[in-house]
mmCIF file of C-alpha atoms and ligand atoms in Angstrom:
data_model
loop_
_atom_site.group_PDB
_atom_site.id
_atom_site.type_symbol
_atom_site.label_atom_id
_atom_site.label_comp_id
_atom_site.label_asym_id
_atom_site.label_seq_id
_atom_site.Cartn_x
_atom_site.Cartn_y
_atom_site.Cartn_z
ATOM 1 C CA MET A 1 45.814 110.956 -112.065
ATOM 2 C CA LYS A 2 46.310 107.413 -113.272
ATOM 3 C CA PRO A 3 46.399 106.270 -116.896
ATOM 4 C CA ALA A 4 43.313 104.709 -118.458
ATOM 5 C CA PRO A 5 43.594 100.888 -118.425
ATOM 6 C CA PHE A 6 45.759 99.322 -121.124
ATOM 7 C CA GLU A 7 47.209 95.920 -121.893
ATOM 8 C CA TYR A 8 50.952 95.787 -121.225
ATOM 9 C CA HIS A 9 53.253 93.811 -123.555
ATOM 10 C CA ARG A 10 56.971 93.213 -123.035
ATOM 11 C CA PRO A 11 58.473 91.596 -126.152
ATOM 12 C CA GLY A 12 61.747 89.748 -125.682
ATOM 13 C CA SER A 13 63.229 90.550 -129.090
ATOM 14 C CA LEU A 14 63.060 93.076 -131.906
ATOM 15 C CA ASP A 15 61.208 90.580 -134.126
ATOM 16 C CA GLU A 16 58.640 89.998 -131.396
ATOM 17 C CA ALA A 17 58.201 93.755 -130.942
ATOM 18 C CA THR A 18 57.619 94.446 -134.651
ATOM 19 C CA ALA A 19 55.244 91.450 -134.901
ATOM 20 C CA LEU A 20 53.208 92.874 -132.012
ATOM 21 C CA LEU A 21 53.094 96.320 -133.618
ATOM 22 C CA ALA A 22 51.966 94.748 -136.917
ATOM 23 C CA GLU A 23 49.207 92.881 -135.111
ATOM 24 C CA LEU A 24 47.993 95.752 -132.901
ATOM 25 C CA GLY A 25 48.348 98.650 -135.385
ATOM 26 C CA ASP A 26 47.394 102.109 -134.134
ATOM 27 C CA GLU A 27 45.782 100.691 -130.973
ATOM 28 C CA ALA A 28 49.305 100.236 -129.604
ATOM 29 C CA LYS A 29 51.962 102.672 -128.442
ATOM 30 C CA VAL A 30 55.638 101.946 -127.943
ATOM 31 C CA LEU A 31 57.053 102.582 -124.461
ATOM 32 C CA ALA A 32 60.813 103.260 -124.244
ATOM 33 C CA GLY A 33 62.042 105.331 -121.268
ATOM 34 C CA GLY A 34 58.517 106.488 -120.514
ATOM 35 C CA GLN A 35 59.646 110.035 -119.739
ATOM 36 C CA SER A 36 57.242 111.587 -122.238
ATOM 37 C CA LEU A 37 54.686 108.811 -122.758
ATOM 38 C CA VAL A 38 53.928 108.049 -119.104
ATOM 39 C CA PRO A 39 53.104 111.684 -118.199
ATOM 40 C CA MET A 40 50.871 111.884 -121.281
ATOM 41 C CA LEU A 41 49.050 108.671 -120.281
ATOM 42 C CA SER A 42 48.821 109.728 -116.639
ATOM 43 C CA LEU A 43 47.388 113.130 -117.518
ATOM 44 C CA ARG A 44 45.044 111.326 -119.930
ATOM 45 C CA LEU A 45 46.258 113.402 -122.827
ATOM 46 C CA ALA A 46 46.586 110.110 -124.713
ATOM 47 C CA TYR A 47 44.795 106.739 -124.558
ATOM 48 C CA PHE A 48 46.012 103.450 -125.986
ATOM 49 C CA ASP A 49 44.577 99.966 -125.566
ATOM 50 C CA HIS A 50 48.050 98.405 -125.750
ATOM 51 C CA VAL A 51 51.483 99.522 -124.603
ATOM 52 C CA VAL A 52 54.516 97.716 -126.038
ATOM 53 C CA ASP A 53 57.502 98.090 -123.705
ATOM 54 C CA ILE A 54 60.803 97.957 -125.623
ATOM 55 C CA SER A 55 62.970 99.172 -122.738
ATOM 56 C CA ARG A 56 64.610 95.762 -122.159
ATOM 57 C CA LEU A 57 65.575 95.102 -125.780
ATOM 58 C CA THR A 58 69.360 95.161 -125.439
ATOM 59 C CA GLU A 59 69.743 94.911 -129.241
ATOM 60 C CA LEU A 60 68.457 98.496 -129.458
ATOM 61 C CA ARG A 61 71.237 99.882 -127.255
ATOM 62 C CA GLY A 62 74.747 101.059 -128.038
ATOM 63 C CA VAL A 63 76.913 103.229 -130.251
ATOM 64 C CA THR A 64 78.686 101.919 -133.349
ATOM 65 C CA ALA A 65 80.973 103.629 -135.842
ATOM 66 C CA ALA A 66 80.442 102.997 -139.548
ATOM 67 C CA ASP A 67 81.810 104.548 -142.723
ATOM 68 C CA GLY A 68 81.182 108.293 -142.389
ATOM 69 C CA TYR A 69 78.665 108.151 -139.574
ATOM 70 C CA LEU A 70 78.092 107.149 -135.980
ATOM 71 C CA ARG A 71 75.021 105.057 -135.252
ATOM 72 C CA VAL A 72 73.245 105.385 -131.922
ATOM 73 C CA GLY A 73 70.771 102.607 -131.100
ATOM 74 C CA ALA A 74 67.273 103.869 -130.312
ATOM 75 C CA GLY A 75 67.276 102.328 -126.837
ATOM 76 C CA THR A 76 70.499 104.031 -125.747
ATOM 77 C CA THR A 77 69.704 106.226 -122.757
ATOM 78 C CA GLU A 78 70.390 109.935 -122.871
ATOM 79 C CA THR A 79 72.867 109.452 -119.999
ATOM 80 C CA ALA A 80 74.776 106.807 -122.009
ATOM 81 C CA VAL A 81 74.845 109.072 -125.077
ATOM 82 C CA GLY A 82 76.202 111.962 -122.979
ATOM 83 C CA ALA A 83 78.955 109.782 -121.470
ATOM 84 C CA ASP A 84 80.065 108.019 -124.657
ATOM 85 C CA LEU A 85 83.598 108.951 -125.753
ATOM 86 C CA ASP A 86 83.033 107.963 -129.403
ATOM 87 C CA VAL A 87 80.022 110.274 -129.497
ATOM 88 C CA ALA A 88 82.102 113.070 -127.937
ATOM 89 C CA ARG A 89 84.828 112.641 -130.570
ATOM 90 C CA ALA A 90 82.648 112.126 -133.651
ATOM 91 C CA VAL A 91 79.408 114.021 -132.914
ATOM 92 C CA PRO A 92 80.346 116.644 -130.293
ATOM 93 C CA LEU A 93 77.079 118.559 -130.710
ATOM 94 C CA LEU A 94 75.182 115.529 -129.377
ATOM 95 C CA THR A 95 77.399 115.427 -126.286
ATOM 96 C CA ARG A 96 77.008 119.146 -125.659
ATOM 97 C CA ALA A 97 73.223 119.066 -126.089
ATOM 98 C CA THR A 98 72.644 116.111 -123.727
ATOM 99 C CA PRO A 99 73.077 117.865 -120.332
ATOM 100 C CA LEU A 100 70.438 120.386 -121.426
ATOM 101 C CA ILE A 101 67.774 117.636 -121.421
ATOM 102 C CA GLY A 102 65.724 117.771 -118.207
ATOM 103 C CA HIS A 103 67.454 116.407 -115.095
ATOM 104 C CA PHE A 104 69.742 113.404 -114.653
ATOM 105 C CA GLN A 105 66.864 111.218 -113.412
ATOM 106 C CA ILE A 106 65.091 111.835 -116.730
ATOM 107 C CA ARG A 107 68.239 111.226 -118.791
ATOM 108 C CA ASN A 108 68.859 107.939 -116.932
ATOM 109 C CA ARG A 109 65.560 106.559 -118.289
ATOM 110 C CA GLY A 110 64.888 108.597 -121.425
ATOM 111 C CA THR A 111 66.261 107.242 -124.694
ATOM 112 C CA LEU A 112 67.608 108.857 -127.833
ATOM 113 C CA GLY A 113 65.069 106.966 -129.941
ATOM 114 C CA GLY A 114 62.207 108.021 -127.669
ATOM 115 C CA SER A 115 63.224 111.647 -127.859
ATOM 116 C CA VAL A 116 63.505 111.578 -131.665
ATOM 117 C CA ALA A 117 60.244 109.628 -132.096
ATOM 118 C CA HIS A 118 58.450 112.002 -129.713
ATOM 119 C CA ALA A 119 59.493 114.910 -131.995
ATOM 120 C CA ASP A 120 59.006 117.683 -129.483
ATOM 121 C CA PRO A 121 60.162 120.863 -131.244
ATOM 122 C CA ALA A 122 61.653 122.044 -127.927
ATOM 123 C CA GLY A 123 63.604 118.775 -127.534
ATOM 124 C CA GLU A 124 67.353 118.815 -128.013
ATOM 125 C CA TYR A 125 67.874 115.584 -129.969
ATOM 126 C CA PRO A 126 65.352 116.333 -132.748
ATOM 127 C CA VAL A 127 67.125 119.656 -133.315
ATOM 128 C CA VAL A 128 70.561 118.010 -133.330
ATOM 129 C CA ALA A 129 69.321 115.369 -135.785
ATOM 130 C CA LEU A 130 68.005 118.062 -138.129
ATOM 131 C CA THR A 131 71.081 120.263 -137.787
ATOM 132 C CA LEU A 132 73.517 117.462 -138.604
ATOM 133 C CA ASP A 133 71.432 115.881 -141.422
ATOM 134 C CA ALA A 134 71.065 112.649 -139.469
ATOM 135 C CA GLU A 135 69.210 109.624 -140.838
ATOM 136 C CA ILE A 136 66.597 107.687 -138.917
ATOM 137 C CA GLU A 137 66.386 103.896 -139.228
ATOM 138 C CA ALA A 138 62.937 102.326 -138.958
ATOM 139 C CA VAL A 139 61.927 98.661 -138.997
ATOM 140 C CA SER A 140 58.558 96.974 -139.438
ATOM 141 C CA ALA A 141 57.407 93.387 -139.927
ATOM 142 C CA ALA A 142 55.778 94.219 -143.270
ATOM 143 C CA GLY A 143 58.169 96.810 -144.694
ATOM 144 C CA GLY A 144 61.523 95.654 -143.378
ATOM 145 C CA HIS A 145 64.222 98.275 -142.836
ATOM 146 C CA ARG A 146 64.122 101.828 -144.171
ATOM 147 C CA VAL A 147 66.288 104.908 -143.678
ATOM 148 C CA ILE A 148 64.624 108.337 -143.481
ATOM 149 C CA PRO A 149 66.537 111.644 -143.678
ATOM 150 C CA ALA A 150 65.793 113.810 -140.611
ATOM 151 C CA ALA A 151 64.419 116.565 -142.874
ATOM 152 C CA ASP A 152 61.689 114.145 -144.045
ATOM 153 C CA PHE A 153 61.236 112.375 -140.707
ATOM 154 C CA PHE A 154 59.885 115.343 -138.706
ATOM 155 C CA THR A 155 56.541 116.257 -140.250
ATOM 156 C CA GLY A 156 55.255 118.748 -137.651
ATOM 157 C CA LEU A 157 54.699 119.274 -133.927
ATOM 158 C CA TRP A 158 55.069 115.868 -132.233
ATOM 159 C CA SER A 159 54.559 114.139 -135.568
ATOM 160 C CA THR A 160 56.881 112.040 -137.679
ATOM 161 C CA ALA A 161 56.965 109.888 -140.801
ATOM 162 C CA LEU A 162 56.965 106.709 -138.662
ATOM 163 C CA GLU A 163 54.059 104.351 -139.393
ATOM 164 C CA PRO A 164 52.151 102.864 -136.399
ATOM 165 C CA ASP A 165 53.719 99.446 -137.065
ATOM 166 C CA GLU A 166 57.251 100.838 -137.332
ATOM 167 C CA LEU A 167 59.902 100.885 -134.662
ATOM 168 C CA LEU A 168 62.671 103.442 -134.681
ATOM 169 C CA VAL A 169 65.786 101.315 -134.219
ATOM 170 C CA GLY A 170 68.649 103.774 -134.574
ATOM 171 C CA VAL A 171 69.864 107.173 -135.703
ATOM 172 C CA ARG A 172 72.892 107.697 -137.960
ATOM 173 C CA PHE A 173 74.745 110.918 -137.285
ATOM 174 C CA PRO A 174 77.172 111.951 -140.045
ATOM 175 C CA VAL A 175 80.705 112.594 -138.832
ATOM 176 C CA TRP A 176 81.452 116.102 -139.994
ATOM 177 C CA GLY A 177 84.945 117.106 -141.163
ATOM 178 C CA ALA A 178 87.730 118.337 -138.943
ATOM 179 C CA ARG A 179 87.162 121.985 -139.897
ATOM 180 C CA SER A 180 83.569 121.990 -138.577
ATOM 181 C CA GLY A 181 82.547 123.793 -135.395
ATOM 182 C CA PHE A 182 79.496 123.408 -133.198
ATOM 183 C CA ALA A 183 77.803 125.320 -130.396
ATOM 184 C CA VAL A 184 74.491 125.034 -128.590
ATOM 185 C CA GLU A 185 72.863 127.704 -126.436
ATOM 186 C CA GLU A 186 69.497 127.700 -124.714
ATOM 187 C CA PHE A 187 67.379 129.925 -122.571
ATOM 188 C CA ALA A 188 65.109 128.273 -119.964
ATOM 189 C CA ARG A 189 63.480 129.893 -116.945
ATOM 190 C CA ARG A 190 64.764 127.159 -114.612
ATOM 191 C CA SER A 191 67.618 124.696 -114.994
ATOM 192 C CA GLY A 192 66.244 121.418 -116.395
ATOM 193 C CA ASP A 193 63.170 122.964 -118.014
ATOM 194 C CA PHE A 194 62.491 122.710 -121.724
ATOM 195 C CA ALA A 195 64.109 125.611 -123.557
ATOM 196 C CA VAL A 196 62.034 128.714 -124.183
ATOM 197 C CA ALA A 197 64.442 129.411 -127.026
ATOM 198 C CA GLY A 198 67.480 127.603 -128.320
ATOM 199 C CA ALA A 199 70.059 127.859 -131.099
HETATM 200 C C1 FAD B 201 60.274 116.804 -116.234
HETATM 201 C C2 FAD B 201 60.745 116.479 -117.625
HETATM 202 C C3 FAD B 201 61.601 117.354 -118.269
HETATM 203 C C4 FAD B 201 62.048 117.065 -119.554
HETATM 204 N N1 FAD B 201 62.887 117.953 -120.163
HETATM 205 C C5 FAD B 201 63.301 117.713 -121.420
HETATM 206 C C6 FAD B 201 64.153 118.640 -122.093
HETATM 207 O O1 FAD B 201 64.558 119.667 -121.556
HETATM 208 N N2 FAD B 201 64.517 118.325 -123.367
HETATM 209 C C7 FAD B 201 64.110 117.181 -124.011
HETATM 210 O O2 FAD B 201 64.460 116.957 -125.161
HETATM 211 N N3 FAD B 201 63.321 116.289 -123.387
HETATM 212 C C8 FAD B 201 62.908 116.532 -122.118
HETATM 213 N N4 FAD B 201 62.095 115.618 -121.507
HETATM 214 C C9 FAD B 201 61.671 114.420 -122.256
HETATM 215 C C10 FAD B 201 62.735 113.321 -122.201
HETATM 216 O O3 FAD B 201 63.878 113.669 -122.960
HETATM 217 C C11 FAD B 201 62.179 112.003 -122.773
HETATM 218 O O4 FAD B 201 63.006 111.009 -122.304
HETATM 219 C C12 FAD B 201 62.115 111.851 -124.270
HETATM 220 O O5 FAD B 201 61.404 112.900 -124.874
HETATM 221 C C13 FAD B 201 61.379 110.580 -124.665
HETATM 222 O O6 FAD B 201 62.203 109.498 -124.494
HETATM 223 P P1 FAD B 201 61.678 108.182 -123.781
HETATM 224 O O7 FAD B 201 62.671 107.112 -124.060
HETATM 225 O O8 FAD B 201 61.364 108.483 -122.364
HETATM 226 O O9 FAD B 201 60.361 107.867 -124.636
HETATM 227 P P2 FAD B 201 58.882 107.491 -124.199
HETATM 228 O O10 FAD B 201 58.335 108.506 -123.269
HETATM 229 O O11 FAD B 201 58.811 106.074 -123.783
HETATM 230 O O12 FAD B 201 58.166 107.639 -125.632
HETATM 231 C C14 FAD B 201 57.989 108.913 -126.220
HETATM 232 C C15 FAD B 201 57.271 108.744 -127.563
HETATM 233 O O13 FAD B 201 58.128 108.134 -128.518
HETATM 234 C C16 FAD B 201 57.591 106.864 -128.960
HETATM 235 N N5 FAD B 201 58.739 105.953 -129.038
HETATM 236 C C17 FAD B 201 59.694 105.785 -128.100
HETATM 237 N N6 FAD B 201 60.657 104.976 -128.558
HETATM 238 C C18 FAD B 201 60.284 104.600 -129.805
HETATM 239 C C19 FAD B 201 60.861 103.756 -130.803
HETATM 240 N N7 FAD B 201 62.050 103.151 -130.609
HETATM 241 N N8 FAD B 201 60.200 103.598 -131.961
HETATM 242 C C20 FAD B 201 59.006 104.219 -132.178
HETATM 243 N N9 FAD B 201 58.415 105.039 -131.285
HETATM 244 C C21 FAD B 201 59.049 105.218 -130.112
HETATM 245 C C22 FAD B 201 56.566 106.479 -127.917
HETATM 246 O O14 FAD B 201 55.563 105.652 -128.466
HETATM 247 C C23 FAD B 201 56.028 107.845 -127.498
HETATM 248 O O15 FAD B 201 55.105 108.315 -128.443
HETATM 249 C C24 FAD B 201 61.646 115.863 -120.205
HETATM 250 C C25 FAD B 201 60.811 114.964 -119.539
HETATM 251 C C26 FAD B 201 60.352 115.258 -118.268
HETATM 252 C C27 FAD B 201 59.457 114.282 -117.575
#
């Protein structure tokens, strides 16, 4: 099937993106890697009059270290997260969880911000964010910048505290102390499938 018709927007900057979201409100949906949104549109499980493509906003990509946490930009692909040496050193659970996400074609397009904003309870990154007490950074034209603890961000199945005019711009993962240990295990019927159960 093909998606229902929508108007496609490709803002050239973060300011342009948030201005568009402010103008279009809940008639618009953000498109990042498209690995969850495009199937939903194509299967007509969701309809939006406007799609705002943020995939070329380079300012949303990258990993930066700050005092006590590592910040991953929302537009950083899952592949880039999995390959990043700073992530591996500071937030090893994120590195270990990444290869469990789908297949490499999906990880090459899918973004950390998209995965967290999508809030699939079977998704790896939402679970890692909750487990590590991460903080989610959101930006809007009207409200500016706010930081939401993961425990308050995920409000239910596929639902979050993000407002329709807000863009998730980054996730701060606390760097846990040297005497911390991490493991991730999953059961899926086929390699690359969403987990049936995970810990
Ligand atoms: C076959 C297949 C298998 C998969 N297997 C797994 C798996 O095992 N584990 C797993 O975790 N995921 C899996 N995924 C999903 C994949 O990880 C997606 O990439 C991810 O869930 C969404 O990221 P995206 O960048 O593609 O977001 P998109 O699909 O573009 O967007 C997803 C949602 O998030 C919103 N959004 C995206 N970015 C932002 C932002 N910056 N601010 C506000 N809202 C935003 C969109 O509006 C949309 O509602 C699979 C996907 C496929 C197709």
